[in-house]
């Protein structure tokens, strides 16, 4: 039976249409979305701006340069945007030691490399936040590319960050894995597909409605969901023929 | 056009089937859901139990006596359940001063009383947490009933807490307003309907799929959504003929 918004949902991509998996970080690899919500709450409280926290939560994953205006309006962004980001970053820093990897994230890069993908991460966070998150993943040194918010002029949901990630990974077409509608829209802007995970607290319906071609529980379930789409199934790239750069 | 899960969704109740609005507190009247997630994260980290935070978020709104087993399993509940609740309550206490009322919550009780409803709150929180939350609402002294988790043996999603609320409010049938699927299930267990609000961070689809008859943005939109169902429309109870107890 069809549902009214089937039209808005993406079809499963054809095998061979992508060679690079672009992984989101917060909420996809590490369990930091609620830490970011907490840090933004702290920041908004400090400048006396009232913002319902569920709206902050739903804005996590777009760049911090966009989040303030998106949840509190342009006037707040113009007035105290930089101060808010400063307080957020300081507050996040204070709780970052309690961030844990999400189920299945610790060996996800290795498993995807074994499936023949090029693998990169593209995070809207700062370089430092992204590096700290990747320290939780034993195989992060095997990543083909790491791109953080400051590496591009325009963060998610613009395509720039994902495009640069694919380029740095030496790939030609990206498939995104992310937990937010911003990841899904970034994939759309890139002309690629997005697999959703539930670990950021967006619901399955929200991710499907945004255009994810499928939604799985967590990083743990990603390799199975990408297995049939992976390059080793089309024989284009095999792990033995490619060099994995060590960061 | 029908969707596959229309069968699971509740129909809009008939006017006159309820005389009492039972309001949830956390995530419905005050913006405290993410504070509770933070406090639970703190507690689970302290005892070294790894739980993805989106699952903690989705469990907020059931009683704390149920949450630990629901997200971490029976063994953790048996081993450190009481300690976890203790650390959660202490941690929540440290951040409670930053909890704010949600949009429209500050005069919701008054507006519903004017529509002819009896109005109570039924929270899974402790008596102290519930009282502290209600201090943020200028018209909370007009509530017909206040019921907190410890007032009943079995918390949400069992019907007990809502049933006691309707009884204390002097009503005969309740209609619930809440932000979580646990509120919706509590309404179902009571044999009543539930109006969902998005302010707790559950999505519209999750609340509708659980059986909410409708979902609105926030407390601000509740009076309009309940207007046609309100007692003054059936002439059974009018504000002028009932006594509003002052707490």
CSV table of C-alpha atoms in Angstrom, one decimal:
chain,number,residue,atom,x,y,z
A,1,UNK,CA,0.0,0.0,0.0
A,2,UNK,CA,1.3,3.4,-0.9
A,3,UNK,CA,1.4,6.3,1.6
A,4,UNK,CA,0.8,9.9,0.7
A,5,UNK,CA,4.4,11.0,0.9
A,6,UNK,CA,6.0,8.1,-1.0
A,7,UNK,CA,6.8,10.7,-3.6
A,8,UNK,CA,9.0,12.6,-1.2
A,9,UNK,CA,11.0,9.5,-0.2
A,10,UNK,CA,14.1,8.5,-2.1
A,11,UNK,CA,14.3,5.2,-3.9
A,12,UNK,CA,17.0,2.7,-3.0
A,13,UNK,CA,20.1,3.7,-5.1
A,14,UNK,CA,21.3,1.4,-7.7
A,15,UNK,CA,24.5,-0.6,-6.9
A,16,UNK,CA,27.5,1.1,-8.5
A,17,UNK,CA,26.1,4.6,-8.3
A,18,UNK,CA,28.4,5.5,-5.4
A,19,UNK,CA,32.0,4.6,-4.4
A,20,UNK,CA,32.4,6.7,-1.2
A,21,UNK,CA,30.5,6.5,2.1
A,22,UNK,CA,30.4,9.9,3.8
A,23,UNK,CA,29.7,9.4,7.5
A,24,UNK,CA,28.3,12.0,9.8
A,25,UNK,CA,29.9,12.1,13.2
A,26,UNK,CA,27.6,13.5,16.0
A,27,UNK,CA,24.7,11.2,16.5
A,28,UNK,CA,25.9,8.7,13.9
A,29,UNK,CA,29.4,7.6,15.1
A,30,UNK,CA,29.4,9.2,18.6
A,31,UNK,CA,26.6,9.8,21.1
A,32,UNK,CA,27.0,13.5,21.3
A,33,UNK,CA,23.7,15.0,20.0
A,34,UNK,CA,22.2,15.4,23.5
A,35,UNK,CA,25.5,16.9,24.8
A,36,UNK,CA,25.2,19.5,22.0
A,37,UNK,CA,21.6,20.2,23.0
A,38,UNK,CA,22.7,20.7,26.6
A,39,UNK,CA,25.6,23.0,25.5
A,40,UNK,CA,23.2,25.2,23.3
A,41,UNK,CA,20.7,25.3,26.2
A,42,UNK,CA,23.4,26.6,28.4
A,43,UNK,CA,24.4,29.2,25.8
A,44,UNK,CA,20.8,30.4,25.1
A,45,UNK,CA,20.2,30.6,28.9
A,46,UNK,CA,23.3,32.7,29.4
A,47,UNK,CA,22.2,35.3,26.9
A,48,UNK,CA,18.6,35.2,28.1
A,49,UNK,CA,17.0,33.9,24.8
A,50,UNK,CA,14.1,31.5,25.3
A,51,UNK,CA,14.2,28.6,22.8
A,52,UNK,CA,12.3,25.3,23.2
A,53,UNK,CA,14.9,22.6,23.4
A,54,UNK,CA,13.2,20.2,21.0
A,55,UNK,CA,13.7,22.8,18.3
A,56,UNK,CA,17.4,23.0,19.2
A,57,UNK,CA,17.5,19.2,19.0
A,58,UNK,CA,16.0,19.2,15.6
A,59,UNK,CA,18.6,21.8,14.4
A,60,UNK,CA,21.6,19.8,15.6
A,61,UNK,CA,23.5,18.6,12.5
A,62,UNK,CA,23.2,21.8,10.6
A,63,UNK,CA,26.3,24.0,11.0
A,64,UNK,CA,26.6,26.2,14.2
A,65,UNK,CA,26.8,29.1,11.8
A,66,UNK,CA,23.2,28.3,10.7
A,67,UNK,CA,21.7,26.9,13.9
A,68,UNK,CA,21.3,30.2,15.9
A,69,UNK,CA,19.3,31.9,13.1
A,70,UNK,CA,17.3,28.7,12.4
A,71,UNK,CA,16.1,28.3,16.0
A,72,UNK,CA,16.1,31.9,17.4
A,73,UNK,CA,15.8,34.1,14.3
A,74,UNK,CA,18.1,36.5,12.4
A,75,UNK,CA,18.0,39.2,15.0
A,76,UNK,CA,19.5,36.9,17.7
A,77,UNK,CA,22.1,35.7,15.2
A,78,UNK,CA,23.1,39.3,14.4
A,79,UNK,CA,23.1,40.3,18.0
A,80,UNK,CA,24.7,37.4,19.9
A,81,UNK,CA,25.4,34.7,17.3
A,82,UNK,CA,29.1,34.6,17.9
A,83,UNK,CA,28.7,34.8,21.7
A,84,UNK,CA,26.3,31.9,21.6
A,85,UNK,CA,28.6,29.7,19.6
A,86,UNK,CA,31.5,30.6,21.9
A,87,UNK,CA,29.5,29.6,25.0
A,88,UNK,CA,28.2,26.5,23.3
A,89,UNK,CA,31.7,25.4,22.4
A,90,UNK,CA,33.0,26.1,25.9
A,91,UNK,CA,30.1,24.2,27.5
A,92,UNK,CA,30.4,21.3,25.1
A,93,UNK,CA,34.1,21.1,25.9
A,94,UNK,CA,33.2,20.6,29.6
A,95,UNK,CA,31.0,17.6,28.9
A,96,UNK,CA,32.8,16.0,26.0
A,97,UNK,CA,34.6,13.5,28.2
A,98,UNK,CA,31.3,11.7,28.7
A,99,UNK,CA,30.7,11.3,25.0
A,100,UNK,CA,30.7,7.6,24.0
A,101,UNK,CA,30.9,5.8,20.7
A,102,UNK,CA,27.5,4.6,19.4
A,103,UNK,CA,26.9,0.8,19.0
A,104,UNK,CA,28.8,-0.5,16.1
A,105,UNK,CA,30.7,2.7,15.4
A,106,UNK,CA,34.1,1.4,16.7
A,107,UNK,CA,34.8,-0.9,13.7
A,108,UNK,CA,32.5,0.7,11.1
A,109,UNK,CA,35.3,2.3,9.1
A,110,UNK,CA,37.1,-1.0,8.8
A,111,UNK,CA,34.0,-2.9,7.8
A,112,UNK,CA,33.1,-0.4,5.1
A,113,UNK,CA,36.7,-0.4,3.7
A,114,UNK,CA,36.4,-4.2,3.5
A,115,UNK,CA,33.2,-3.8,1.5
A,116,UNK,CA,35.3,-1.8,-1.0
A,117,UNK,CA,34.1,1.7,-0.2
A,118,UNK,CA,36.2,4.8,0.2
A,119,UNK,CA,35.2,6.1,3.6
A,120,UNK,CA,35.2,9.7,4.9
A,121,UNK,CA,33.6,11.7,7.6
A,122,UNK,CA,31.9,15.1,7.1
A,123,UNK,CA,30.9,16.8,10.3
A,124,UNK,CA,29.4,20.3,10.9
A,125,UNK,CA,31.4,20.5,14.1
A,126,UNK,CA,34.6,22.3,14.7
A,127,UNK,CA,37.9,20.6,13.7
A,128,UNK,CA,38.7,20.1,17.4
A,129,UNK,CA,35.3,18.6,18.2
A,130,UNK,CA,35.5,16.3,15.2
A,131,UNK,CA,39.1,15.2,16.1
A,132,UNK,CA,38.0,14.5,19.7
A,133,UNK,CA,35.0,12.5,18.5
A,134,UNK,CA,37.2,10.4,16.2
A,135,UNK,CA,39.6,9.6,19.1
A,136,UNK,CA,36.8,7.3,20.3
A,137,UNK,CA,37.0,5.2,17.2
A,138,UNK,CA,40.0,2.8,17.1
A,139,UNK,CA,40.0,2.6,13.3
A,140,UNK,CA,39.5,6.3,12.5
A,141,UNK,CA,43.1,6.5,11.3
A,142,UNK,CA,42.0,4.4,8.3
A,143,UNK,CA,39.6,7.0,7.1
A,144,UNK,CA,40.2,8.3,3.6
A,145,UNK,CA,39.1,11.8,4.4
A,146,UNK,CA,38.0,14.0,7.4
A,147,UNK,CA,36.1,17.2,6.7
A,148,UNK,CA,34.8,19.5,9.5
A,149,UNK,CA,32.6,22.6,9.4
A,150,UNK,CA,35.4,25.2,9.1
A,151,UNK,CA,36.8,23.4,6.0
A,152,UNK,CA,33.9,24.8,3.9
A,153,UNK,CA,32.2,28.1,3.5
A,154,UNK,CA,28.7,26.7,3.7
A,155,UNK,CA,27.9,23.9,6.1
A,156,UNK,CA,25.1,21.3,6.0
A,157,UNK,CA,22.6,21.1,4.5
A,158,UNK,CA,24.6,22.6,1.6
A,159,UNK,CA,26.5,20.0,-0.5
A,160,UNK,CA,29.9,21.5,0.0
A,161,UNK,CA,31.0,19.6,3.0
A,162,UNK,CA,30.1,16.2,1.5
A,163,UNK,CA,31.5,17.1,-2.0
A,164,UNK,CA,34.8,18.0,-0.4
A,165,UNK,CA,34.8,14.7,1.6
A,166,UNK,CA,34.3,12.6,-1.6
A,167,UNK,CA,36.9,14.6,-3.4
A,168,UNK,CA,39.5,14.2,-0.5
A,169,UNK,CA,38.7,10.5,-0.3
A,170,UNK,CA,39.6,10.2,-4.0
A,171,UNK,CA,36.1,9.0,-4.9
A,172,UNK,CA,33.7,10.1,-7.5
A,173,UNK,CA,30.2,9.8,-6.0
A,174,UNK,CA,29.1,9.8,-2.4
A,175,UNK,CA,26.5,7.9,-0.3
A,176,UNK,CA,25.8,9.6,3.0
A,177,UNK,CA,25.1,8.0,6.4
A,178,UNK,CA,23.5,10.3,9.0
A,179,UNK,CA,21.1,10.8,11.8
A,180,UNK,CA,19.5,14.1,11.0
A,181,UNK,CA,17.3,15.5,8.2
A,182,UNK,CA,20.2,17.9,7.5
A,183,UNK,CA,22.3,14.9,6.5
A,184,UNK,CA,19.5,13.7,4.2
A,185,UNK,CA,19.2,17.1,2.6
A,186,UNK,CA,23.0,17.3,2.2
A,187,UNK,CA,22.9,14.1,0.3
A,188,UNK,CA,20.1,15.4,-1.9
A,189,UNK,CA,22.0,18.6,-2.6
A,190,UNK,CA,25.0,16.4,-3.6
A,191,UNK,CA,22.8,14.3,-5.8
A,192,UNK,CA,23.4,11.2,-3.7
A,193,UNK,CA,21.4,9.0,-1.4
A,194,UNK,CA,21.3,8.9,2.4
A,195,UNK,CA,20.9,6.0,4.8
A,196,UNK,CA,19.4,7.1,8.1
A,197,UNK,CA,20.3,5.9,11.6
A,198,UNK,CA,18.1,6.5,14.7
A,199,UNK,CA,20.8,7.3,17.1
A,200,UNK,CA,20.5,11.1,16.9
A,201,UNK,CA,16.9,11.1,18.1
A,202,UNK,CA,15.2,11.9,14.8
A,203,UNK,CA,12.4,9.4,14.2
A,204,UNK,CA,12.3,7.0,11.3
A,205,UNK,CA,9.4,8.9,9.7
A,206,UNK,CA,11.2,12.2,9.8
A,207,UNK,CA,14.3,10.8,8.1
A,208,UNK,CA,12.2,8.9,5.5
A,209,UNK,CA,10.0,12.0,4.8
A,210,UNK,CA,13.2,14.0,4.3
A,211,UNK,CA,14.3,11.5,1.7
A,212,UNK,CA,16.4,8.8,3.3
A,213,UNK,CA,16.2,5.7,1.2
A,214,UNK,CA,16.2,3.5,4.4
A,215,UNK,CA,16.6,3.9,8.1
A,216,UNK,CA,18.4,1.5,10.4
A,217,UNK,CA,18.9,1.4,14.1
A,218,UNK,CA,22.5,2.4,14.6
A,219,UNK,CA,26.0,2.2,13.1
A,220,UNK,CA,25.9,-1.5,13.9
A,221,UNK,CA,23.3,-2.0,11.1
A,222,UNK,CA,24.9,0.1,8.5
A,223,UNK,CA,27.2,-2.5,6.8
A,224,UNK,CA,24.3,-4.9,6.2
A,225,UNK,CA,22.2,-2.1,4.8
A,226,UNK,CA,25.0,-1.1,2.4
A,227,UNK,CA,26.3,-4.6,1.5
A,228,UNK,CA,24.5,-4.9,-1.8
A,229,UNK,CA,25.4,-1.4,-2.9
A,230,UNK,CA,29.1,-1.8,-2.1
A,231,UNK,CA,31.8,-1.5,-4.8
A,232,UNK,CA,33.1,-5.1,-4.2
A,233,UNK,CA,29.8,-6.3,-5.6
A,234,UNK,CA,30.4,-4.5,-8.9
A,235,UNK,CA,34.1,-5.4,-9.0
A,236,UNK,CA,35.2,-1.8,-9.5
A,237,UNK,CA,37.3,-1.4,-6.5
A,238,UNK,CA,38.6,-4.1,-4.2
A,239,UNK,CA,40.3,-3.6,-0.8
A,240,UNK,CA,43.5,-5.3,-2.1
A,241,UNK,CA,43.9,-2.9,-5.0
A,242,UNK,CA,43.6,0.3,-3.0
A,243,UNK,CA,45.8,2.1,-0.7
A,244,UNK,CA,44.4,3.1,2.6
A,245,UNK,CA,46.1,6.3,3.8
A,246,UNK,CA,47.1,6.4,7.4
A,247,UNK,CA,46.4,9.8,9.0
B,1,UNK,CA,-5.9,8.7,1.2
B,2,UNK,CA,-5.4,6.1,3.9
B,3,UNK,CA,-2.1,5.1,5.3
B,4,UNK,CA,-1.2,1.6,6.4
B,5,UNK,CA,-1.3,2.4,10.1
B,6,UNK,CA,-4.6,4.3,10.1
B,7,UNK,CA,-6.0,1.4,12.1
B,8,UNK,CA,-3.6,2.0,14.9
B,9,UNK,CA,-4.5,5.7,15.2
B,10,UNK,CA,-7.2,6.9,17.5
B,11,UNK,CA,-10.3,8.7,16.1
B,12,UNK,CA,-11.1,12.1,17.4
B,13,UNK,CA,-13.2,11.7,20.5
B,14,UNK,CA,-16.8,12.7,20.5
B,15,UNK,CA,-17.6,16.0,22.3
B,16,UNK,CA,-19.0,15.2,25.8
B,17,UNK,CA,-17.0,12.0,26.3
B,18,UNK,CA,-14.5,13.7,28.7
B,19,UNK,CA,-14.9,16.4,31.4
B,20,UNK,CA,-11.3,16.5,32.7
B,21,UNK,CA,-8.1,17.5,30.9
B,22,UNK,CA,-5.1,15.6,32.4
B,23,UNK,CA,-1.9,17.5,31.6
B,24,UNK,CA,1.5,15.9,31.5
B,25,UNK,CA,4.2,18.2,33.0
B,26,UNK,CA,7.8,17.4,31.6
B,27,UNK,CA,7.9,18.3,27.9
B,28,UNK,CA,4.3,19.4,27.9
B,29,UNK,CA,4.1,22.3,30.3
B,30,UNK,CA,7.8,22.8,31.1
B,31,UNK,CA,10.9,22.4,28.9
B,32,UNK,CA,12.6,19.7,31.0
B,33,UNK,CA,12.9,16.6,28.9
B,34,UNK,CA,16.4,17.3,27.8
B,35,UNK,CA,17.4,18.2,31.3
B,36,UNK,CA,16.2,14.7,32.4
B,37,UNK,CA,18.1,13.1,29.5
B,38,UNK,CA,21.2,15.0,30.7
B,39,UNK,CA,20.6,13.9,34.3
B,40,UNK,CA,20.2,10.2,33.3
B,41,UNK,CA,23.3,10.4,31.1
B,42,UNK,CA,25.2,11.6,34.1
B,43,UNK,CA,23.8,8.8,36.2
B,44,UNK,CA,24.5,6.0,33.7
B,45,UNK,CA,28.0,7.4,33.2
B,46,UNK,CA,28.6,7.3,36.9
B,47,UNK,CA,27.8,3.7,37.3
B,48,UNK,CA,29.6,2.8,34.0
B,49,UNK,CA,26.6,1.6,32.1
B,50,UNK,CA,26.6,2.4,28.3
B,51,UNK,CA,23.2,3.4,27.1
B,52,UNK,CA,22.6,5.3,23.8
B,53,UNK,CA,21.0,8.6,24.8
B,54,UNK,CA,18.3,8.6,22.1
B,55,UNK,CA,16.9,5.5,23.9
B,56,UNK,CA,16.9,7.4,27.2
B,57,UNK,CA,15.1,10.3,25.5
B,58,UNK,CA,12.4,8.0,24.2
B,59,UNK,CA,11.9,6.5,27.7
B,60,UNK,CA,11.4,9.9,29.4
B,61,UNK,CA,7.8,10.2,30.5
B,62,UNK,CA,7.5,6.7,31.8
B,63,UNK,CA,8.1,6.5,35.6
B,64,UNK,CA,11.8,6.5,36.8
B,65,UNK,CA,10.9,3.1,38.4
B,66,UNK,CA,10.4,1.7,34.9
B,67,UNK,CA,13.0,3.7,32.9
B,68,UNK,CA,16.1,1.9,34.0
B,69,UNK,CA,14.9,-1.5,33.2
B,70,UNK,CA,13.4,-0.3,29.9
B,71,UNK,CA,16.7,1.2,28.6
B,72,UNK,CA,19.3,-0.9,30.4
B,73,UNK,CA,17.7,-4.2,31.2
B,74,UNK,CA,16.5,-5.9,34.3
B,75,UNK,CA,20.0,-6.8,35.6
B,76,UNK,CA,21.0,-3.2,35.7
B,77,UNK,CA,17.7,-2.3,37.4
B,78,UNK,CA,18.3,-5.0,40.1
B,79,UNK,CA,21.9,-4.1,40.6
B,80,UNK,CA,22.0,-0.3,40.5
B,81,UNK,CA,18.5,1.0,39.8
B,82,UNK,CA,18.1,2.8,43.0
B,83,UNK,CA,21.5,4.4,42.8
B,84,UNK,CA,20.8,5.5,39.2
B,85,UNK,CA,17.6,7.2,40.3
B,86,UNK,CA,19.4,8.9,43.2
B,87,UNK,CA,22.1,10.3,40.9
B,88,UNK,CA,19.6,11.3,38.3
B,89,UNK,CA,17.5,13.2,40.9
B,90,UNK,CA,20.6,14.9,42.3
B,91,UNK,CA,21.9,15.8,38.8
B,92,UNK,CA,18.4,17.1,37.7
B,93,UNK,CA,18.2,19.2,40.9
B,94,UNK,CA,21.5,20.9,39.8
B,95,UNK,CA,20.1,22.0,36.4
B,96,UNK,CA,16.4,22.6,37.3
B,97,UNK,CA,16.9,26.3,37.7
B,98,UNK,CA,17.4,26.5,33.9
B,99,UNK,CA,14.0,24.8,33.2
B,100,UNK,CA,11.6,27.2,31.5
B,101,UNK,CA,7.9,27.0,30.8
B,102,UNK,CA,7.0,26.0,27.3
B,103,UNK,CA,5.2,28.4,24.9
B,104,UNK,CA,1.6,28.8,25.9
B,105,UNK,CA,1.9,26.9,29.2
B,106,UNK,CA,1.8,29.8,31.5
B,107,UNK,CA,-1.9,30.5,31.1
B,108,UNK,CA,-3.1,27.1,29.8
B,109,UNK,CA,-4.8,26.0,33.0
B,110,UNK,CA,-6.9,29.2,33.1
B,111,UNK,CA,-7.8,28.9,29.4
B,112,UNK,CA,-8.9,25.3,29.9
B,113,UNK,CA,-10.9,26.2,33.0
B,114,UNK,CA,-12.7,28.9,31.0
B,115,UNK,CA,-13.6,26.2,28.4
B,116,UNK,CA,-15.4,24.4,31.2
B,117,UNK,CA,-12.9,21.5,31.8
B,118,UNK,CA,-11.7,20.2,35.1
B,119,UNK,CA,-8.0,20.4,34.9
B,120,UNK,CA,-5.3,18.3,36.6
B,121,UNK,CA,-1.7,17.4,36.1
B,122,UNK,CA,-0.3,13.9,36.3
B,123,UNK,CA,3.5,13.6,36.2
B,124,UNK,CA,5.8,10.6,36.5
B,125,UNK,CA,8.3,12.8,38.3
B,126,UNK,CA,8.8,13.1,42.0
B,127,UNK,CA,6.5,15.3,44.1
B,128,UNK,CA,9.3,17.8,44.5
B,129,UNK,CA,10.2,17.9,40.8
B,130,UNK,CA,6.5,18.3,39.9
B,131,UNK,CA,6.0,21.1,42.5
B,132,UNK,CA,9.1,22.9,41.2
B,133,UNK,CA,7.9,22.7,37.6
B,134,UNK,CA,4.5,24.1,38.6
B,135,UNK,CA,6.1,27.1,40.2
B,136,UNK,CA,6.9,28.2,36.7
B,137,UNK,CA,3.2,28.4,35.9
B,138,UNK,CA,1.4,31.5,37.3
B,139,UNK,CA,-2.0,29.8,37.2
B,140,UNK,CA,-1.0,26.4,38.6
B,141,UNK,CA,-2.8,27.2,41.9
B,142,UNK,CA,-6.1,26.9,39.9
B,143,UNK,CA,-5.5,23.3,39.1
B,144,UNK,CA,-8.2,20.9,40.3
B,145,UNK,CA,-5.7,18.1,41.0
B,146,UNK,CA,-1.9,17.4,41.1
B,147,UNK,CA,-0.7,13.8,41.0
B,148,UNK,CA,3.0,12.8,40.9
B,149,UNK,CA,4.7,9.4,40.4
B,150,UNK,CA,5.0,8.5,44.1
B,151,UNK,CA,1.2,9.0,44.6
B,152,UNK,CA,0.6,5.7,42.7
B,153,UNK,CA,2.0,2.2,42.8
B,154,UNK,CA,2.3,1.9,39.1
B,155,UNK,CA,3.4,4.9,36.9
B,156,UNK,CA,2.9,5.7,33.2
B,157,UNK,CA,2.0,4.0,30.9
B,158,UNK,CA,-0.3,2.3,33.5
B,159,UNK,CA,-3.7,4.2,33.9
B,160,UNK,CA,-3.4,4.6,37.7
B,161,UNK,CA,-1.9,8.1,37.7
B,162,UNK,CA,-4.4,9.5,35.2
B,163,UNK,CA,-7.3,7.8,36.9
B,164,UNK,CA,-6.3,9.2,40.3
B,165,UNK,CA,-6.0,12.7,38.7
B,166,UNK,CA,-9.5,12.6,37.2
B,167,UNK,CA,-10.9,11.3,40.5
B,168,UNK,CA,-9.1,14.1,42.6
B,169,UNK,CA,-10.3,16.7,40.1
B,170,UNK,CA,-13.9,15.5,40.7
B,171,UNK,CA,-14.3,14.5,37.1
B,172,UNK,CA,-15.6,11.4,35.5
B,173,UNK,CA,-13.6,10.9,32.3
B,174,UNK,CA,-10.2,12.2,31.3
B,175,UNK,CA,-8.6,13.4,28.1
B,176,UNK,CA,-4.8,13.5,28.2
B,177,UNK,CA,-2.4,16.0,26.8
B,178,UNK,CA,1.2,14.9,26.6
B,179,UNK,CA,4.4,14.8,24.6
B,180,UNK,CA,5.4,11.2,24.8
B,181,UNK,CA,4.1,7.8,23.6
B,182,UNK,CA,3.8,6.9,27.3
B,183,UNK,CA,1.2,9.6,27.7
B,184,UNK,CA,-0.7,8.3,24.7
B,185,UNK,CA,-0.6,4.7,26.1
B,186,UNK,CA,-1.7,5.9,29.5
B,187,UNK,CA,-4.7,7.5,27.9
B,188,UNK,CA,-5.4,4.3,26.1
B,189,UNK,CA,-5.1,2.3,29.4
B,190,UNK,CA,-7.6,4.8,30.9
B,191,UNK,CA,-10.0,4.4,28.0
B,192,UNK,CA,-9.5,8.0,27.0
B,193,UNK,CA,-8.0,10.0,24.2
B,194,UNK,CA,-4.7,11.8,24.0
B,195,UNK,CA,-3.7,15.0,22.3
B,196,UNK,CA,0.0,15.1,21.5
B,197,UNK,CA,2.4,18.1,21.6
B,198,UNK,CA,5.8,18.2,19.9
B,199,UNK,CA,7.6,19.9,22.7
B,200,UNK,CA,9.1,16.8,24.2
B,201,UNK,CA,11.0,15.8,21.1
B,202,UNK,CA,8.9,12.9,20.0
B,203,UNK,CA,7.9,13.3,16.4
B,204,UNK,CA,4.3,13.7,15.1
B,205,UNK,CA,4.4,10.3,13.5
B,206,UNK,CA,5.5,8.5,16.7
B,207,UNK,CA,2.7,10.1,18.7
B,208,UNK,CA,0.0,9.4,16.0
B,209,UNK,CA,1.3,5.9,15.6
B,210,UNK,CA,0.9,5.4,19.4
B,211,UNK,CA,-2.7,6.5,19.1
B,212,UNK,CA,-2.8,10.2,19.7
B,213,UNK,CA,-6.0,11.6,18.0
B,214,UNK,CA,-4.1,14.7,16.9
B,215,UNK,CA,-0.7,16.4,17.4
B,216,UNK,CA,-0.2,20.1,17.8
B,217,UNK,CA,3.0,22.1,18.2
B,218,UNK,CA,2.9,23.2,21.8
B,219,UNK,CA,0.7,24.1,24.8
B,220,UNK,CA,-0.1,27.3,22.9
B,221,UNK,CA,-2.1,25.3,20.4
B,222,UNK,CA,-3.9,23.0,22.9
B,223,UNK,CA,-7.0,25.2,23.7
B,224,UNK,CA,-7.9,25.5,20.0
B,225,UNK,CA,-7.5,21.8,19.5
B,226,UNK,CA,-9.8,21.0,22.5
B,227,UNK,CA,-12.3,23.8,21.9
B,228,UNK,CA,-14.9,21.8,20.2
B,229,UNK,CA,-14.6,19.0,22.7
B,230,UNK,CA,-14.9,21.2,25.8
B,231,UNK,CA,-17.7,20.8,28.3
B,232,UNK,CA,-19.1,24.4,27.7
B,233,UNK,CA,-20.0,23.2,24.3
B,234,UNK,CA,-22.3,20.6,25.7
B,235,UNK,CA,-23.6,22.8,28.4
B,236,UNK,CA,-22.9,20.2,31.1
B,237,UNK,CA,-20.5,22.3,33.1
B,238,UNK,CA,-19.8,26.0,32.9
B,239,UNK,CA,-17.1,28.0,34.6
B,240,UNK,CA,-19.7,30.0,36.6
B,241,UNK,CA,-21.3,26.9,38.1
B,242,UNK,CA,-18.2,25.3,39.4
B,243,UNK,CA,-15.9,26.0,42.2
B,244,UNK,CA,-12.2,26.2,41.4
B,245,UNK,CA,-10.2,25.1,44.4
B,246,UNK,CA,-7.2,27.2,45.3
B,247,UNK,CA,-4.2,25.2,46.3
